[in-house]
mmCIF file of C-alpha atoms in Angstrom:
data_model
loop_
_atom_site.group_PDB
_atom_site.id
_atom_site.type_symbol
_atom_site.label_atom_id
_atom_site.label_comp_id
_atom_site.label_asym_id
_atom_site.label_seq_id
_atom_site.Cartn_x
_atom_site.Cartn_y
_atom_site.Cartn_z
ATOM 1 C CA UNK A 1 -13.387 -8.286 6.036
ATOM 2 C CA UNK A 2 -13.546 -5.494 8.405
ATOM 3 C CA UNK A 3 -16.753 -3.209 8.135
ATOM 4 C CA UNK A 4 -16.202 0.352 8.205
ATOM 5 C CA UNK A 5 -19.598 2.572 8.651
ATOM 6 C CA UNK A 6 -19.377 6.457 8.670
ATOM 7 C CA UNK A 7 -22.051 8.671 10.140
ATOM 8 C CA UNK A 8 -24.559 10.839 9.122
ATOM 9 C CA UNK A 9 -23.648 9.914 5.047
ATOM 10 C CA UNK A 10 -24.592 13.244 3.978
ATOM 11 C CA UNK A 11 -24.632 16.335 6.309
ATOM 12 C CA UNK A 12 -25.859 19.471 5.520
ATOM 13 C CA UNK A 13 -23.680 22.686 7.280
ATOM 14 C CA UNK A 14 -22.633 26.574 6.905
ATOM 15 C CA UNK A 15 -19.081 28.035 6.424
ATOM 16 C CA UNK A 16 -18.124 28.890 10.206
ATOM 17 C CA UNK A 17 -20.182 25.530 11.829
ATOM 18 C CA UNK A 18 -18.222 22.797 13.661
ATOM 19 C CA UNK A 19 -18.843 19.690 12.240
ATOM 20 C CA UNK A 20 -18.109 16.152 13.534
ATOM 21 C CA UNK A 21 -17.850 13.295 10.902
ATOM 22 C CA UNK A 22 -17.819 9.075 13.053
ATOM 23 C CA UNK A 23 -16.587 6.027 11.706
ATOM 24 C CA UNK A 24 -17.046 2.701 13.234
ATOM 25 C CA UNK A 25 -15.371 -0.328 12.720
ATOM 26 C CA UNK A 26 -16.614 -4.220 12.983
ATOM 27 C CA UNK A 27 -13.804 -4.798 14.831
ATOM 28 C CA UNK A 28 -10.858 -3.588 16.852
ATOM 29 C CA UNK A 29 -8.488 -1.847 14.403
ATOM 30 C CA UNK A 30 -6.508 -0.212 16.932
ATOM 31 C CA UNK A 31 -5.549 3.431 15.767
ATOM 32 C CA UNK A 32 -5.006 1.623 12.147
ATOM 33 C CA UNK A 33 -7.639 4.289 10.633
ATOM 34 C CA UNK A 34 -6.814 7.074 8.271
ATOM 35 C CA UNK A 35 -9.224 10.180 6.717
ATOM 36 C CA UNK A 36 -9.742 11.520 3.464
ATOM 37 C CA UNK A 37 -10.919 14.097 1.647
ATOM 38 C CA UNK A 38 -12.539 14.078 -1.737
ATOM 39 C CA UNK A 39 -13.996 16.917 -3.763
ATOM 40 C CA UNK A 40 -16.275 16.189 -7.398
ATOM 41 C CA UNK A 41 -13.637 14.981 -10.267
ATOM 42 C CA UNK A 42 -10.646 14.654 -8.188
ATOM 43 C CA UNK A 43 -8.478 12.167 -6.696
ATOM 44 C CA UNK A 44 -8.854 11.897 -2.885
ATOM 45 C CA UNK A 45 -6.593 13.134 -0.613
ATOM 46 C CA UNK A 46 -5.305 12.404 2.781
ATOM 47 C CA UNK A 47 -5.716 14.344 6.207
ATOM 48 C CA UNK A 48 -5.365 12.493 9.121
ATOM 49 C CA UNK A 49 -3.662 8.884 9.688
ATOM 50 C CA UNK A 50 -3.243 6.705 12.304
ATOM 51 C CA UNK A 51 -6.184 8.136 13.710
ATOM 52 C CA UNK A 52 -5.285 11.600 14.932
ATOM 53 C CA UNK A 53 -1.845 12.547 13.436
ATOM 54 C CA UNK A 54 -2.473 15.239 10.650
ATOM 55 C CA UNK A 55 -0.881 15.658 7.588
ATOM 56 C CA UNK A 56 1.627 18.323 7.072
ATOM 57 C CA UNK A 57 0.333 20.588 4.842
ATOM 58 C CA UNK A 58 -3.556 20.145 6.229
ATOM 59 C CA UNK A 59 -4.957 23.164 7.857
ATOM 60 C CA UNK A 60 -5.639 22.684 11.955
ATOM 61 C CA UNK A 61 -9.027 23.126 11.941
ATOM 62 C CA UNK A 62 -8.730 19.607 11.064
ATOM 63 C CA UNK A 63 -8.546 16.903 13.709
ATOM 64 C CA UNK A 64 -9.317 13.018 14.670
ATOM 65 C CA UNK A 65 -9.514 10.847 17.242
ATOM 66 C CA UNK A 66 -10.585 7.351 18.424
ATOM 67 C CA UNK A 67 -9.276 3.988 18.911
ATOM 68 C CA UNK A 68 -10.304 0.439 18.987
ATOM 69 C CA UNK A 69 -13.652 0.496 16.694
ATOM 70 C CA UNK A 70 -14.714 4.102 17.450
ATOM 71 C CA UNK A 71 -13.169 7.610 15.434
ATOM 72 C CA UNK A 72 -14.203 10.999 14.879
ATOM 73 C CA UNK A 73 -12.610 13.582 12.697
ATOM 74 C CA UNK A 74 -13.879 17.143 13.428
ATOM 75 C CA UNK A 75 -13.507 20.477 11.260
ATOM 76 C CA UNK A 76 -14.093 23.341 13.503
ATOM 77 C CA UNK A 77 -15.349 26.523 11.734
ATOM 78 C CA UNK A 78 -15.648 25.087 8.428
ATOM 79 C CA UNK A 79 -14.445 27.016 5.325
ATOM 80 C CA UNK A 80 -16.184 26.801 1.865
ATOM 81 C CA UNK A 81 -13.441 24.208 0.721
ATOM 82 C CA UNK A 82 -13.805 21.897 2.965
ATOM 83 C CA UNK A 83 -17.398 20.777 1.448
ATOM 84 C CA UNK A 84 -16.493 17.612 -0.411
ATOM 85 C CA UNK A 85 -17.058 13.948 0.959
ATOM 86 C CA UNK A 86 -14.749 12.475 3.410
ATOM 87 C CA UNK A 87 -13.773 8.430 4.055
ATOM 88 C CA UNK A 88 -12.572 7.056 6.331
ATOM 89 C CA UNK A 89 -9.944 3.979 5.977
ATOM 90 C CA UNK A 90 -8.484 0.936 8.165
ATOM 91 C CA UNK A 91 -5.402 -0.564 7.587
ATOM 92 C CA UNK A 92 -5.335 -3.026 10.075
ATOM 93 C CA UNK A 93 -6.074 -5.930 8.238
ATOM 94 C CA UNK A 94 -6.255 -6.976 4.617
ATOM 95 C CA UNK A 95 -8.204 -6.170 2.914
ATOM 96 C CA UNK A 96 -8.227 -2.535 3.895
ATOM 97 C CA UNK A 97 -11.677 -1.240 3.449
ATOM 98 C CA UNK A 98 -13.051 2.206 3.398
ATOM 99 C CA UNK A 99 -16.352 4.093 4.615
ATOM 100 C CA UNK A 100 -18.977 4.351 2.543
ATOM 101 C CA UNK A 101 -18.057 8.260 2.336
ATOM 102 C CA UNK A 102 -20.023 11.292 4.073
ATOM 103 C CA UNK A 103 -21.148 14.049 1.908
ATOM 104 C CA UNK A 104 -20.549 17.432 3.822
ATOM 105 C CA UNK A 105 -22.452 19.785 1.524
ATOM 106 C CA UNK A 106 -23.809 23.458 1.858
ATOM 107 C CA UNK B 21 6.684 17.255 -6.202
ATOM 108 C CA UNK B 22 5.667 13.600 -6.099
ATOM 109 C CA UNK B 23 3.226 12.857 -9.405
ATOM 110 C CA UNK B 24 1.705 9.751 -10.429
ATOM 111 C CA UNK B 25 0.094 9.500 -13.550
ATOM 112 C CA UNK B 26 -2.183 6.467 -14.892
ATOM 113 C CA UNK B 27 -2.554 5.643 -18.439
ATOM 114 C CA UNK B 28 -3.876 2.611 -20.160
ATOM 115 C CA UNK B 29 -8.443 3.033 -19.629
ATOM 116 C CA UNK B 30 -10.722 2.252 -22.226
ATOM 117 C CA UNK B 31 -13.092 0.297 -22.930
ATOM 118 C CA UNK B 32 -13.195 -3.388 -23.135
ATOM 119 C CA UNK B 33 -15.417 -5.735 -24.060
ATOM 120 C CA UNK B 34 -16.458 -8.131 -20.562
ATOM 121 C CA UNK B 35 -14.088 -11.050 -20.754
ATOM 122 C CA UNK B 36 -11.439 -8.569 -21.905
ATOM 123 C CA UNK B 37 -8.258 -7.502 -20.759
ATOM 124 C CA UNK B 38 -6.259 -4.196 -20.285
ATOM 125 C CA UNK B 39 -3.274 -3.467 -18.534
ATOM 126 C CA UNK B 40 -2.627 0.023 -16.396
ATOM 127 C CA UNK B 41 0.714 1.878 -16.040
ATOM 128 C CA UNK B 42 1.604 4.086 -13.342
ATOM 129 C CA UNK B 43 4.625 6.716 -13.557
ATOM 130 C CA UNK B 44 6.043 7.973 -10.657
ATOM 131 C CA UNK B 45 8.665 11.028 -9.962
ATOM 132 C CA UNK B 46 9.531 13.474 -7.247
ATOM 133 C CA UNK B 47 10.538 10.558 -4.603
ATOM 134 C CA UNK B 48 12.292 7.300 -4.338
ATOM 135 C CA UNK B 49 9.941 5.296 -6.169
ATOM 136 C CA UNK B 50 11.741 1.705 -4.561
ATOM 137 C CA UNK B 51 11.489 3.259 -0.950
ATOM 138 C CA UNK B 52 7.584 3.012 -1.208
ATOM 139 C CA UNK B 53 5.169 0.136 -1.437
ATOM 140 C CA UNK B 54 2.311 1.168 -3.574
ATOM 141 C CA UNK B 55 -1.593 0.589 -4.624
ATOM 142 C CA UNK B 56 -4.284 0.506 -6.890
ATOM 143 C CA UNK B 57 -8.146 1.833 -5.874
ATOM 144 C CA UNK B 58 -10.890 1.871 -7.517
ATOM 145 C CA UNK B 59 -13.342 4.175 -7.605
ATOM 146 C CA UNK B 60 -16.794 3.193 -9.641
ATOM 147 C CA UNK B 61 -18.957 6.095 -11.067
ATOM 148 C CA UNK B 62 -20.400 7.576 -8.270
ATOM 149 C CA UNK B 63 -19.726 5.175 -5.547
ATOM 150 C CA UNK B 64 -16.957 5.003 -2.795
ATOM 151 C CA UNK B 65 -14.034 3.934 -2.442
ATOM 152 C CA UNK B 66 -12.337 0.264 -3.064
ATOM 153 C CA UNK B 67 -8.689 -0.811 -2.548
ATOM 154 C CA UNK B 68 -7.770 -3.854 -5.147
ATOM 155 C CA UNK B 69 -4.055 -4.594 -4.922
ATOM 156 C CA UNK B 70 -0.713 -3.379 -3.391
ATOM 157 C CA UNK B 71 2.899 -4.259 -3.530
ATOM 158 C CA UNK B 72 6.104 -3.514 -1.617
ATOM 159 C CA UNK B 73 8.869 -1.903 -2.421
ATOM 160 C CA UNK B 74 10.741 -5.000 -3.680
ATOM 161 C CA UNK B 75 7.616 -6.883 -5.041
ATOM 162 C CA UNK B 76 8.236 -9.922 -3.014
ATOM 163 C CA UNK B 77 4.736 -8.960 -1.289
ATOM 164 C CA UNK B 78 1.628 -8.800 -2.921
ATOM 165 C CA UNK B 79 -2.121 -8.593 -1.680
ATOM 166 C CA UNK B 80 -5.784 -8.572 -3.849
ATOM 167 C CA UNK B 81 -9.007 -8.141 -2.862
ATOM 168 C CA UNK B 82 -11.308 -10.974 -3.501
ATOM 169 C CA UNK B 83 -13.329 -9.542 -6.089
ATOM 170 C CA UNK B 84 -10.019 -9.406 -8.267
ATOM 171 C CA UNK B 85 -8.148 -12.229 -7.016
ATOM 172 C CA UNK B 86 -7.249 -14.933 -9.661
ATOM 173 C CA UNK B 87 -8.119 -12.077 -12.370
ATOM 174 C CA UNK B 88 -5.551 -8.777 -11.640
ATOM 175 C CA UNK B 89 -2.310 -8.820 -11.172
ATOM 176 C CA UNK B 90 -0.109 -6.008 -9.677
ATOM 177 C CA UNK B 91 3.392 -5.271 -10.516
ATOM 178 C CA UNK B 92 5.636 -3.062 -10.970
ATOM 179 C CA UNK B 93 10.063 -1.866 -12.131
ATOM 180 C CA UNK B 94 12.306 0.809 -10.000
ATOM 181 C CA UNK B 95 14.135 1.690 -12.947
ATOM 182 C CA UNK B 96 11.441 2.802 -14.504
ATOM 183 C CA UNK B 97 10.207 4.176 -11.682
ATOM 184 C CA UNK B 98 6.483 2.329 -12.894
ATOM 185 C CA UNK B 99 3.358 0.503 -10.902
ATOM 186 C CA UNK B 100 1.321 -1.613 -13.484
ATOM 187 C CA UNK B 101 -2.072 -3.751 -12.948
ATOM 188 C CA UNK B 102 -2.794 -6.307 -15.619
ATOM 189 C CA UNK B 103 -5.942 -6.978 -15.592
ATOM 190 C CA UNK B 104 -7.622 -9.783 -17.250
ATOM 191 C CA UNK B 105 -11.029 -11.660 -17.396
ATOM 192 C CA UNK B 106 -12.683 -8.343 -16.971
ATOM 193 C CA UNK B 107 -16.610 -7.971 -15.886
ATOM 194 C CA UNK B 108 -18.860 -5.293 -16.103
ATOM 195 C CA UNK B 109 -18.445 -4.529 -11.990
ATOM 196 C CA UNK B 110 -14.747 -3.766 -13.128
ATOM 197 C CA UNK B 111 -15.541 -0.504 -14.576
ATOM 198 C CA UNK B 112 -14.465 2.320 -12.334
ATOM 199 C CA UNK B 113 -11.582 4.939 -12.148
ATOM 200 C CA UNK B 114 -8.081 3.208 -10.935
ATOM 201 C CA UNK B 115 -5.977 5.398 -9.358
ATOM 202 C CA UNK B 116 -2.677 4.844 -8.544
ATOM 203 C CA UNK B 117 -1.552 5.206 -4.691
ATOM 204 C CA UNK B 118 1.566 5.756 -2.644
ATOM 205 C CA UNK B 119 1.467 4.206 0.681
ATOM 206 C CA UNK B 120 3.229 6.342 3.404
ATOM 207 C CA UNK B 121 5.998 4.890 5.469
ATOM 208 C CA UNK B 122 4.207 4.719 8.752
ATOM 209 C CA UNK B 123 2.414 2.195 10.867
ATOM 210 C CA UNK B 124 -1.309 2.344 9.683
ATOM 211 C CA UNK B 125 0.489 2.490 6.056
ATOM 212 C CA UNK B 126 -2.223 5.343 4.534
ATOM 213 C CA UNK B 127 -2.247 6.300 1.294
ATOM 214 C CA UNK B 128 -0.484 9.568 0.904
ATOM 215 C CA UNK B 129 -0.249 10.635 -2.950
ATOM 216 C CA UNK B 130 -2.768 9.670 -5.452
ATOM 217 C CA UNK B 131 -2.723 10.117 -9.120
ATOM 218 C CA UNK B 132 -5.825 11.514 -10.768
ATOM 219 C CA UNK B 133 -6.781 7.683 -12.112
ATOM 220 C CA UNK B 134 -7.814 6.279 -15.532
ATOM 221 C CA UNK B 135 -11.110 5.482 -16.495
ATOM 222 C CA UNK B 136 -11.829 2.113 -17.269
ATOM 223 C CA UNK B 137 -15.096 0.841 -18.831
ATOM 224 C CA UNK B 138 -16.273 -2.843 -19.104
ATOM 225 C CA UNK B 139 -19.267 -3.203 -21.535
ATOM 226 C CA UNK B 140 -19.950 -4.964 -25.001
#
């Protein structure tokens, strides 16, 4: 199975930082990687896929990048929602396996 | 507005089984392959199964395989997971997923997920 590790897990910030958010993968997964975003006692939901396309609907301080094993997402001046914790995903080969999740807290 | 809603958690006793529904509306259920994750009390995220849109593909992670099976019927617009043999590492939150039509295949719409707890 591919190995996905995010860095830092947890990450302390203020409302109005810029925050950067990497995910590596064991292996080349192409631009097969997708982000979500999860806040306490809900279901997660997606941002960015295929590595830097975003979701309609997601606000454009939002954005990814990366290919091959290495991805970022970034959230430039961050707002008080967006503190929840955020996975990363590949989809290039089954199983797909996720990050172990970064906390982005206050 | 695409919804999926989960029912069918409990608890069960290890060894147990339990089977999950999935209803779907607001899209075209049989355009869309679909998943199940699991999500165990505070811990990260797992993918177990997923189907196409005409069920003649299905995939498992190991730690299921042999024990789950996936499923589902576009006329009643419904994703199921039977789920049998069940061990205390089972217990978690299963959500249901939509997988988006596009190359990496991400996971688009989630339901909220049922709670399902292994333990005698």
């Amino acid at each position: 199975d591919i190995r996905m590790t995010q860095s830092p897990s947890s990450l302390s910030a203020s409302v109005g930082d810029r925050v950067t958010i990497t995910c590596r993968a064991s292996q080349n997964i192409n631009s097969y990687l997708n982000w979500y975003q999860q806040k306490p006692g809900k279901a997660p939901k997606l941002l960015i896929y295929d590595a830097s396309n975003l979701l309609s609907g997601v606000p454009s301080r939002f954005s990814a990048s990366g290919s091959g094993t290495d991805f970022t997402l970034t959230i430039d001046i961050l707002q008080a929602e967006d503190f929840a914790t955020y996975y990363c995903q590949q989809t290039y080969s089954s199983p797909q396996t996720f990050g172990q999740g970064t906390n982005l807290e206050i | 507005e695409v919804q999926l809603v989960e029912s069918g958690g409990g608890v069960v006793r290890p060894g147990g089984s339990l089977r999950l529904s999935c209803e779907a509306s607001g899209f075209s259920f049989d355009d869309y392959g679909m998943t199940w994750v699991r999500q165990a009390p505070g811990k990260g995220l797992e993918w177990v199964t997923g189907i196409n849109w005409d069920s003649t593909t299905t995939g498992y992670a190991d730690s299921v395989k042999g024990r789950f099976t996936i499923s589902r019927d576009n006329a009643k617009k419904s994703l199921y997971l039977q789920m049998n043999s069940l061990r205390a590492e089972d217990t978690a939150v299963y959500h249901c997923v939509r997988v988006r039509i596009a190359p990496g295949v991400p996971l688009d719409y989630w339901g909220q997920g049922t709670l399902v707890t292994v333990s005698s």
